[in-house]
mmCIF file of C-alpha atoms in Angstrom:
data_model
loop_
_atom_site.group_PDB
_atom_site.id
_atom_site.type_symbol
_atom_site.label_atom_id
_atom_site.label_comp_id
_atom_site.label_asym_id
_atom_site.label_seq_id
_atom_site.Cartn_x
_atom_site.Cartn_y
_atom_site.Cartn_z
ATOM 1 C CA MET A 1 0.000 0.000 0.000
ATOM 2 C CA PRO A 2 1.455 3.399 -1.011
ATOM 3 C CA HIS A 3 1.979 6.158 1.553
ATOM 4 C CA PRO A 4 -0.477 9.113 1.627
ATOM 5 C CA ALA A 5 0.299 11.553 -1.194
ATOM 6 C CA SER A 6 1.849 14.954 -0.474
ATOM 7 C CA PRO A 7 0.117 18.195 -1.617
ATOM 8 C CA LYS A 8 2.560 18.399 -4.547
ATOM 9 C CA ASP A 9 1.778 14.815 -5.546
ATOM 10 C CA ARG A 10 -1.946 15.560 -5.406
ATOM 11 C CA ARG A 11 -1.513 18.651 -7.603
ATOM 12 C CA ASN A 12 0.453 16.598 -10.104
ATOM 13 C CA GLY A 13 -2.268 13.952 -9.974
ATOM 14 C CA HIS A 14 -4.895 16.580 -10.845
ATOM 15 C CA MET A 15 -2.827 17.878 -13.772
ATOM 16 C CA ALA A 16 -2.412 14.307 -15.016
ATOM 17 C CA MET A 17 -6.175 13.749 -14.979
ATOM 18 C CA LEU A 18 -6.908 17.082 -16.691
ATOM 19 C CA THR A 19 -4.677 15.976 -19.555
ATOM 20 C CA PHE A 20 -6.232 12.506 -19.400
ATOM 21 C CA SER A 21 -9.755 13.895 -19.916
ATOM 22 C CA PHE A 22 -8.762 15.881 -23.013
ATOM 23 C CA LEU A 23 -6.916 12.979 -24.637
ATOM 24 C CA VAL A 24 -9.710 10.505 -23.873
ATOM 25 C CA ALA A 25 -12.247 12.838 -25.509
ATOM 26 C CA GLY A 26 -10.359 12.643 -28.787
ATOM 27 C CA SER A 27 -10.725 8.873 -28.856
ATOM 28 C CA PHE A 28 -14.540 9.189 -28.865
ATOM 29 C CA SER A 29 -14.571 11.516 -31.870
ATOM 30 C CA LEU A 30 -11.873 9.783 -33.927
ATOM 31 C CA GLY A 31 -12.982 6.322 -32.802
ATOM 32 C CA SER A 32 -16.544 6.888 -34.042
ATOM 33 C CA MET A 33 -15.172 7.868 -37.466
ATOM 34 C CA ALA A 34 -13.269 4.580 -37.764
ATOM 35 C CA ALA A 35 -15.510 2.183 -35.805
ATOM 36 C CA ASN A 36 -17.398 0.819 -38.809
ATOM 37 C CA ASP A 37 -14.303 0.234 -40.973
ATOM 38 C CA ILE A 38 -12.486 -2.219 -38.657
ATOM 39 C CA THR A 39 -13.591 -4.674 -35.976
ATOM 40 C CA PRO A 40 -13.094 -3.589 -32.343
ATOM 41 C CA LEU A 41 -10.925 -6.620 -31.576
ATOM 42 C CA ALA A 42 -8.593 -6.053 -34.549
ATOM 43 C CA LEU A 43 -8.220 -2.330 -33.811
ATOM 44 C CA ASN A 44 -7.532 -2.913 -30.134
ATOM 45 C CA ALA A 45 -5.068 -5.741 -30.813
ATOM 46 C CA VAL A 46 -2.904 -3.328 -32.816
ATOM 47 C CA ARG A 47 -3.284 -0.425 -30.393
ATOM 48 C CA PHE A 48 -2.461 -2.430 -27.255
ATOM 49 C CA PHE A 49 0.490 -4.271 -28.795
ATOM 50 C CA SER A 50 1.945 -1.034 -30.194
ATOM 51 C CA ALA A 51 1.360 0.832 -26.945
ATOM 52 C CA ALA A 52 2.993 -1.976 -24.929
ATOM 53 C CA VAL A 53 6.098 -1.809 -27.137
ATOM 54 C CA ILE A 54 6.322 1.982 -26.791
ATOM 55 C CA VAL A 55 5.838 1.966 -23.016
ATOM 56 C CA GLY A 56 8.222 -0.981 -22.655
ATOM 57 C CA ILE A 57 10.969 0.943 -24.440
ATOM 58 C CA ILE A 58 10.335 3.980 -22.228
ATOM 59 C CA ALA A 59 10.358 1.847 -19.074
ATOM 60 C CA ALA A 60 13.580 0.077 -20.084
ATOM 61 C CA SER A 61 15.340 3.344 -20.920
ATOM 62 C CA THR A 62 14.285 5.207 -17.764
ATOM 63 C CA GLY A 63 15.556 2.894 -15.069
ATOM 64 C CA GLY A 64 14.913 -0.550 -16.484
ATOM 65 C CA ILE A 65 12.382 -3.194 -15.483
ATOM 66 C CA PRO A 66 13.310 -4.629 -12.066
ATOM 67 C CA LYS A 67 12.847 -8.308 -11.235
ATOM 68 C CA GLU A 68 10.462 -7.354 -8.425
ATOM 69 C CA ALA A 69 7.952 -6.136 -11.029
ATOM 70 C CA PHE A 70 7.497 -9.739 -12.212
ATOM 71 C CA ARG A 71 6.097 -10.795 -8.837
ATOM 72 C CA GLN A 72 2.464 -11.971 -8.870
ATOM 73 C CA PRO A 73 1.890 -11.545 -12.620
ATOM 74 C CA TRP A 74 -1.786 -12.419 -12.116
ATOM 75 C CA ARG A 75 -2.200 -8.784 -11.039
ATOM 76 C CA TYR A 76 -1.453 -7.585 -14.555
ATOM 77 C CA ALA A 77 -3.655 -10.269 -16.083
ATOM 78 C CA ILE A 78 -6.643 -9.005 -14.099
ATOM 79 C CA LEU A 79 -6.009 -5.329 -14.835
ATOM 80 C CA GLY A 80 -5.105 -5.938 -18.482
ATOM 81 C CA GLY A 81 -8.207 -8.054 -19.026
ATOM 82 C CA ILE A 82 -10.463 -5.382 -17.540
ATOM 83 C CA PHE A 83 -8.742 -2.620 -19.518
ATOM 84 C CA ALA A 84 -9.055 -4.568 -22.783
ATOM 85 C CA PHE A 85 -12.719 -5.384 -22.134
ATOM 86 C CA TYR A 86 -13.537 -1.711 -21.565
ATOM 87 C CA PHE A 87 -12.011 -0.559 -24.853
ATOM 88 C CA VAL A 88 -13.548 -3.353 -26.914
ATOM 89 C CA MET A 89 -16.987 -2.450 -25.531
ATOM 90 C CA MET A 90 -16.286 1.211 -26.282
ATOM 91 C CA PHE A 91 -15.686 0.545 -29.981
ATOM 92 C CA PHE A 92 -18.627 -1.802 -30.267
ATOM 93 C CA GLY A 93 -20.746 1.001 -28.800
ATOM 94 C CA LEU A 94 -19.301 3.666 -31.114
ATOM 95 C CA LYS A 95 -20.533 1.722 -34.142
ATOM 96 C CA THR A 96 -24.019 3.121 -33.512
ATOM 97 C CA ALA A 97 -23.808 5.629 -30.634
ATOM 98 C CA LYS A 98 -22.877 9.298 -31.051
ATOM 99 C CA PRO A 99 -19.574 10.497 -29.510
ATOM 100 C CA VAL A 100 -21.268 12.991 -27.160
ATOM 101 C CA SER A 101 -23.708 10.347 -25.892
ATOM 102 C CA THR A 102 -20.971 7.815 -25.212
ATOM 103 C CA ALA A 103 -18.894 10.500 -23.491
ATOM 104 C CA ALA A 104 -21.900 11.243 -21.277
ATOM 105 C CA ILE A 105 -22.134 7.563 -20.339
ATOM 106 C CA PHE A 106 -18.437 7.714 -19.469
ATOM 107 C CA THR A 107 -19.313 10.353 -16.849
ATOM 108 C CA LEU A 108 -21.278 7.728 -14.922
ATOM 109 C CA THR A 109 -17.907 6.175 -14.060
ATOM 110 C CA PRO A 110 -17.327 8.277 -10.875
ATOM 111 C CA VAL A 111 -20.563 7.041 -9.295
ATOM 112 C CA LEU A 112 -19.566 3.447 -9.944
ATOM 113 C CA ALA A 113 -15.903 4.063 -9.041
ATOM 114 C CA ALA A 114 -16.911 5.507 -5.670
ATOM 115 C CA GLY A 115 -18.875 2.346 -4.895
ATOM 116 C CA PHE A 116 -16.109 0.012 -6.019
ATOM 117 C CA GLY A 117 -13.562 2.251 -4.264
ATOM 118 C CA TYR A 118 -15.315 1.551 -0.969
ATOM 119 C CA ILE A 119 -15.615 -2.185 -1.622
ATOM 120 C CA ILE A 120 -12.005 -2.615 -2.769
ATOM 121 C CA MET A 121 -10.099 0.109 -0.881
ATOM 122 C CA ARG A 122 -12.600 1.155 1.828
ATOM 123 C CA GLN A 123 -12.465 4.712 0.478
ATOM 124 C CA ILE A 124 -15.205 6.691 2.200
ATOM 125 C CA THR A 125 -17.489 8.957 0.177
ATOM 126 C CA THR A 126 -18.431 12.187 1.999
ATOM 127 C CA LYS A 127 -21.852 13.841 1.753
ATOM 128 C CA ARG A 128 -20.523 16.503 -0.604
ATOM 129 C CA ILE A 129 -18.917 13.940 -2.892
ATOM 130 C CA ALA A 130 -22.128 11.896 -2.877
ATOM 131 C CA THR A 131 -24.074 15.049 -3.796
ATOM 132 C CA ALA A 132 -21.604 15.818 -6.584
ATOM 133 C CA LEU A 133 -21.858 12.280 -7.944
ATOM 134 C CA ALA A 134 -25.655 12.545 -7.967
ATOM 135 C CA ILE A 135 -25.517 15.885 -9.821
ATOM 136 C CA GLY A 136 -23.054 14.438 -12.309
ATOM 137 C CA ALA A 137 -25.277 11.409 -12.901
ATOM 138 C CA VAL A 138 -28.268 13.684 -13.594
ATOM 139 C CA GLY A 139 -26.141 15.708 -16.003
ATOM 140 C CA ALA A 140 -25.041 12.523 -17.773
ATOM 141 C CA LEU A 141 -28.621 11.294 -18.145
ATOM 142 C CA TRP A 142 -29.619 14.741 -19.423
ATOM 143 C CA VAL A 143 -27.029 14.512 -22.209
ATOM 144 C CA ILE A 144 -27.737 10.848 -23.004
ATOM 145 C CA PHE A 145 -31.464 11.535 -23.455
ATOM 146 C CA LYS A 146 -30.807 14.960 -25.075
ATOM 147 C CA GLY A 147 -32.974 16.764 -22.530
ATOM 148 C CA ASP A 148 -36.073 14.838 -23.662
ATOM 149 C CA ILE A 149 -38.073 13.952 -20.554
ATOM 150 C CA HIS A 150 -40.275 11.564 -22.550
ATOM 151 C CA ALA A 151 -37.239 9.622 -23.783
ATOM 152 C CA LEU A 152 -35.941 9.489 -20.201
ATOM 153 C CA LEU A 153 -39.233 8.200 -18.789
ATOM 154 C CA ALA A 154 -39.428 5.595 -21.529
ATOM 155 C CA PHE A 155 -35.728 4.867 -20.903
ATOM 156 C CA GLU A 156 -35.051 4.723 -24.633
ATOM 157 C CA VAL A 157 -31.388 3.789 -24.567
ATOM 158 C CA GLY A 158 -29.701 2.964 -27.861
ATOM 159 C CA ARG A 159 -27.990 -0.393 -28.361
ATOM 160 C CA GLY A 160 -24.580 1.271 -28.686
ATOM 161 C CA GLU A 161 -25.038 3.187 -25.447
ATOM 162 C CA ALA A 162 -26.114 0.020 -23.601
ATOM 163 C CA ILE A 163 -23.076 -1.913 -24.877
ATOM 164 C CA TYR A 164 -20.716 0.865 -23.856
ATOM 165 C CA PHE A 165 -22.246 1.114 -20.376
ATOM 166 C CA VAL A 166 -21.142 -2.480 -19.702
ATOM 167 C CA GLY A 167 -17.603 -1.379 -20.517
ATOM 168 C CA VAL A 168 -17.912 1.645 -18.234
ATOM 169 C CA ILE A 169 -18.689 -0.662 -15.304
ATOM 170 C CA ALA A 170 -15.399 -2.454 -16.018
ATOM 171 C CA HIS A 171 -13.531 0.869 -16.136
ATOM 172 C CA ALA A 172 -14.968 1.819 -12.747
ATOM 173 C CA VAL A 173 -13.642 -1.435 -11.266
ATOM 174 C CA TYR A 174 -10.212 -0.857 -12.836
ATOM 175 C CA THR A 175 -9.596 2.497 -11.115
ATOM 176 C CA PRO A 176 -9.543 1.364 -7.446
ATOM 177 C CA LEU A 177 -7.900 -1.933 -8.409
ATOM 178 C CA VAL A 178 -4.763 -0.094 -9.588
ATOM 179 C CA PRO A 179 -3.684 1.103 -6.109
ATOM 180 C CA ARG A 180 -4.962 -2.148 -4.611
ATOM 181 C CA LEU A 181 -2.764 -4.322 -6.836
ATOM 182 C CA SER A 182 0.195 -1.966 -7.221
ATOM 183 C CA HIS A 183 3.374 -2.894 -5.325
ATOM 184 C CA GLY A 184 4.934 0.524 -5.809
ATOM 185 C CA GLU A 185 6.278 -0.107 -9.313
ATOM 186 C CA ARG A 186 7.254 2.919 -11.381
ATOM 187 C CA THR A 187 4.389 4.203 -13.532
ATOM 188 C CA PHE A 188 5.866 3.139 -16.894
ATOM 189 C CA VAL A 189 6.849 -0.296 -15.597
ATOM 190 C CA PHE A 190 3.400 -0.949 -14.160
ATOM 191 C CA THR A 191 1.696 0.372 -17.312
ATOM 192 C CA PHE A 192 3.910 -1.783 -19.550
ATOM 193 C CA PHE A 193 2.800 -4.973 -17.835
ATOM 194 C CA VAL A 194 -0.881 -3.955 -17.871
ATOM 195 C CA LEU A 195 -0.760 -3.123 -21.598
ATOM 196 C CA SER A 196 1.142 -6.330 -22.343
ATOM 197 C CA ALA A 197 -1.491 -8.354 -20.514
ATOM 198 C CA ALA A 198 -4.243 -6.498 -22.383
ATOM 199 C CA SER A 199 -2.527 -7.344 -25.687
ATOM 200 C CA ILE A 200 -2.432 -11.044 -24.819
ATOM 201 C CA VAL A 201 -6.106 -11.072 -23.800
ATOM 202 C CA ILE A 202 -7.173 -9.300 -26.993
ATOM 203 C CA VAL A 203 -5.177 -11.669 -29.225
ATOM 204 C CA LEU A 204 -6.543 -14.734 -27.414
ATOM 205 C CA PHE A 205 -10.110 -13.634 -28.106
ATOM 206 C CA GLY A 206 -9.645 -11.753 -31.384
ATOM 207 C CA TRP A 207 -6.942 -13.574 -33.369
ATOM 208 C CA LYS A 208 -9.456 -14.433 -36.090
ATOM 209 C CA ASP A 209 -10.425 -10.767 -36.536
ATOM 210 C CA VAL A 210 -6.752 -9.788 -36.745
ATOM 211 C CA LEU A 211 -6.037 -12.380 -39.455
ATOM 212 C CA GLU A 212 -9.151 -11.567 -41.486
ATOM 213 C CA THR A 213 -8.634 -7.785 -41.535
ATOM 214 C CA ASP A 214 -7.455 -6.397 -44.890
ATOM 215 C CA TRP A 215 -4.771 -4.191 -43.331
ATOM 216 C CA MET A 216 -3.374 -2.928 -46.657
ATOM 217 C CA ASN A 217 -6.709 -1.476 -47.799
ATOM 218 C CA LEU A 218 -8.039 0.187 -44.668
ATOM 219 C CA PRO A 219 -9.270 3.798 -45.059
ATOM 220 C CA ALA A 220 -6.860 6.525 -43.929
ATOM 221 C CA ILE A 221 -9.141 7.517 -41.034
ATOM 222 C CA VAL A 222 -8.646 4.059 -39.496
ATOM 223 C CA TRP A 223 -4.854 4.499 -39.422
ATOM 224 C CA ILE A 224 -5.237 8.042 -38.088
ATOM 225 C CA ALA A 225 -7.537 6.761 -35.336
ATOM 226 C CA ILE A 226 -5.204 3.833 -34.530
ATOM 227 C CA GLY A 227 -2.211 6.180 -34.338
ATOM 228 C CA TYR A 228 -3.984 8.651 -32.060
ATOM 229 C CA ILE A 229 -5.541 5.993 -29.868
ATOM 230 C CA THR A 230 -2.277 4.047 -29.546
ATOM 231 C CA ILE A 231 -0.035 6.972 -28.630
ATOM 232 C CA PHE A 232 -2.336 9.453 -26.927
ATOM 233 C CA ALA A 233 -5.415 7.529 -25.769
ATOM 234 C CA THR A 234 -3.581 4.395 -24.622
ATOM 235 C CA THR A 235 0.140 4.913 -23.992
ATOM 236 C CA ILE A 236 -0.184 8.347 -22.409
ATOM 237 C CA THR A 237 -3.611 8.034 -20.779
ATOM 238 C CA ALA A 238 -2.835 4.643 -19.212
ATOM 239 C CA SER A 239 0.317 6.138 -17.701
ATOM 240 C CA LEU A 240 -1.566 9.240 -16.504
ATOM 241 C CA LEU A 241 -4.285 7.098 -14.921
ATOM 242 C CA ALA A 242 -1.763 4.843 -13.177
ATOM 243 C CA TYR A 243 0.123 7.929 -11.958
ATOM 244 C CA ALA A 244 -2.974 9.690 -10.626
ATOM 245 C CA SER A 245 -4.653 6.613 -9.134
ATOM 246 C CA VAL A 246 -1.969 6.238 -6.441
ATOM 247 C CA ARG A 247 -2.098 9.964 -5.575
ATOM 248 C CA LEU A 248 -5.839 10.685 -5.518
ATOM 249 C CA ALA A 249 -8.941 8.911 -4.215
ATOM 250 C CA SER A 250 -10.833 6.911 -6.847
ATOM 251 C CA ALA A 251 -13.820 9.277 -6.867
ATOM 252 C CA LYS A 252 -11.556 12.271 -7.499
ATOM 253 C CA VAL A 253 -9.564 10.486 -10.189
ATOM 254 C CA MET A 254 -12.705 9.705 -12.101
ATOM 255 C CA ALA A 255 -14.194 13.151 -11.415
ATOM 256 C CA TYR A 256 -12.308 14.308 -14.474
ATOM 257 C CA THR A 257 -14.527 12.153 -16.648
ATOM 258 C CA TYR A 258 -17.104 14.912 -16.141
ATOM 259 C CA LEU A 259 -15.012 17.104 -18.433
ATOM 260 C CA VAL A 260 -15.008 14.566 -21.275
ATOM 261 C CA PRO A 261 -18.394 15.515 -22.848
ATOM 262 C CA SER A 262 -17.295 19.162 -22.950
ATOM 263 C CA TRP A 263 -14.004 18.200 -24.567
ATOM 264 C CA VAL A 264 -15.860 15.955 -27.053
ATOM 265 C CA ILE A 265 -18.074 18.856 -28.111
ATOM 266 C CA ILE A 266 -14.908 20.876 -28.782
ATOM 267 C CA TRP A 267 -13.360 17.948 -30.689
ATOM 268 C CA GLU A 268 -16.550 17.465 -32.735
ATOM 269 C CA PHE A 269 -16.680 21.166 -33.593
ATOM 270 C CA GLY A 270 -12.996 21.151 -34.541
ATOM 271 C CA LEU A 271 -13.522 18.128 -36.807
ATOM 272 C CA GLY A 272 -16.417 19.870 -38.545
ATOM 273 C CA HIS A 273 -19.168 17.690 -37.099
ATOM 274 C CA GLY A 274 -21.176 20.592 -35.662
ATOM 275 C CA VAL A 275 -22.451 20.956 -32.100
ATOM 276 C CA PRO A 276 -25.342 19.258 -30.270
ATOM 277 C CA GLY A 277 -28.686 20.938 -29.599
ATOM 278 C CA ALA A 278 -28.925 23.702 -26.997
ATOM 279 C CA LEU A 279 -30.757 21.480 -24.478
ATOM 280 C CA VAL A 280 -27.700 19.235 -24.152
ATOM 281 C CA PHE A 281 -25.655 22.091 -22.694
ATOM 282 C CA GLY A 282 -27.809 22.070 -19.549
ATOM 283 C CA GLY A 283 -26.518 18.577 -18.812
ATOM 284 C CA ILE A 284 -22.960 19.639 -19.628
ATOM 285 C CA GLY A 285 -23.313 22.451 -17.064
ATOM 286 C CA LEU A 286 -24.364 19.957 -14.373
ATOM 287 C CA THR A 287 -21.369 17.718 -15.078
ATOM 288 C CA ILE A 288 -19.018 20.703 -14.720
ATOM 289 C CA LEU A 289 -20.702 21.608 -11.411
ATOM 290 C CA ALA A 290 -20.168 18.019 -10.269
ATOM 291 C CA LEU A 291 -16.480 18.287 -11.196
ATOM 292 C CA TYR A 292 -16.120 21.457 -9.111
ATOM 293 C CA LEU A 293 -17.754 19.880 -6.062
ATOM 294 C CA LEU A 294 -15.649 16.722 -6.349
ATOM 295 C CA LEU A 295 -12.386 18.614 -6.603
ATOM 296 C CA LYS A 296 -13.123 21.144 -3.854
ATOM 297 C CA HIS A 297 -10.669 20.665 -0.982
ATOM 298 C CA GLU A 298 -11.866 18.329 1.747
ATOM 299 C CA ALA A 299 -11.508 19.729 5.268
#
C-alpha cells in the first residue's frame, strides 16, 4: 500500500487527470469515425500491442524493469483483461452511438468508481462527494437523453449506449484496483505490464479478426484513429491514470470524466461535425458543477 500523497503529488495527480480527460475525448470523436471500418478486436489488438512496445521501451530506458515487477503476474492479467474489455466495448458502442452520448455515459464512471472504491479500498465517500456524484449522474442522463423527458421516462437507450455502459462498469472497477494491486512499481513499468497483458487477452479472443482484416486497404481515417488511440489515448492516458490513481482517491480520479463531454463537443466542432442541440448544454453544465464539487478541498 502506497503512503499518503503529499500536496505536490496531489496537484500533479490533478494535472495528469486534466490531460487525461482531453486525450480521452479525442478517442470518442476519432474512434466513431473509424468504428465501422475495422472490428473492435482487430483495432484494439494493434493499439495495445503497439502501446505496450512503446511503453516498454520507455520503461527500459528510464531505469529498467526490475525483477520485483514480475512478482504476482496475475495482477497484470486481471487489470489488463479489464482494460481490454472496456475498450472493446467502447468501440462496439461507437458503431451506432454518437460520440457525445458515449462521453456522457463515461461520466457515470465516478458514481460506480466511488462504490467500487469503498468495496475494494474502503475509500469513504463524503456527503458533498455523494451530492456531486448525484448531480453528475443527472447531467449525464440529461445529455444521453438529449434533454427529452419523454425519452428518459421511456428509458429509450440505444444499443450502442447500452453496450458501452457495460464497458464503463469495467472501467470503474479498474480504477480502485490499480492502487490495490500496485506494489509501488514505477508508472511506466506498471503500465507496460498492464498493456502487455491487455494485448495477450485481446489476441486470445480476437486472433481471427486480426487475421481476417485487410490491413493494406483500410481507409486513412482508421490508421489516423489507430495512431492517435495508440499513442495518446492508450500509452499516455494509461500512464496518466496509473500515476494519478496512487495519488488521488478513486472518486476524485474519475471526477475528471465529467469534463469529457465538454471536450468531445470541442473535438466534434474542430472536426467539422457541428455541435449538439442547446438542451444538451444544460446537462454539460451539471457535469461541470459536479467536477467542481468533487475537486473542492476536503476539510
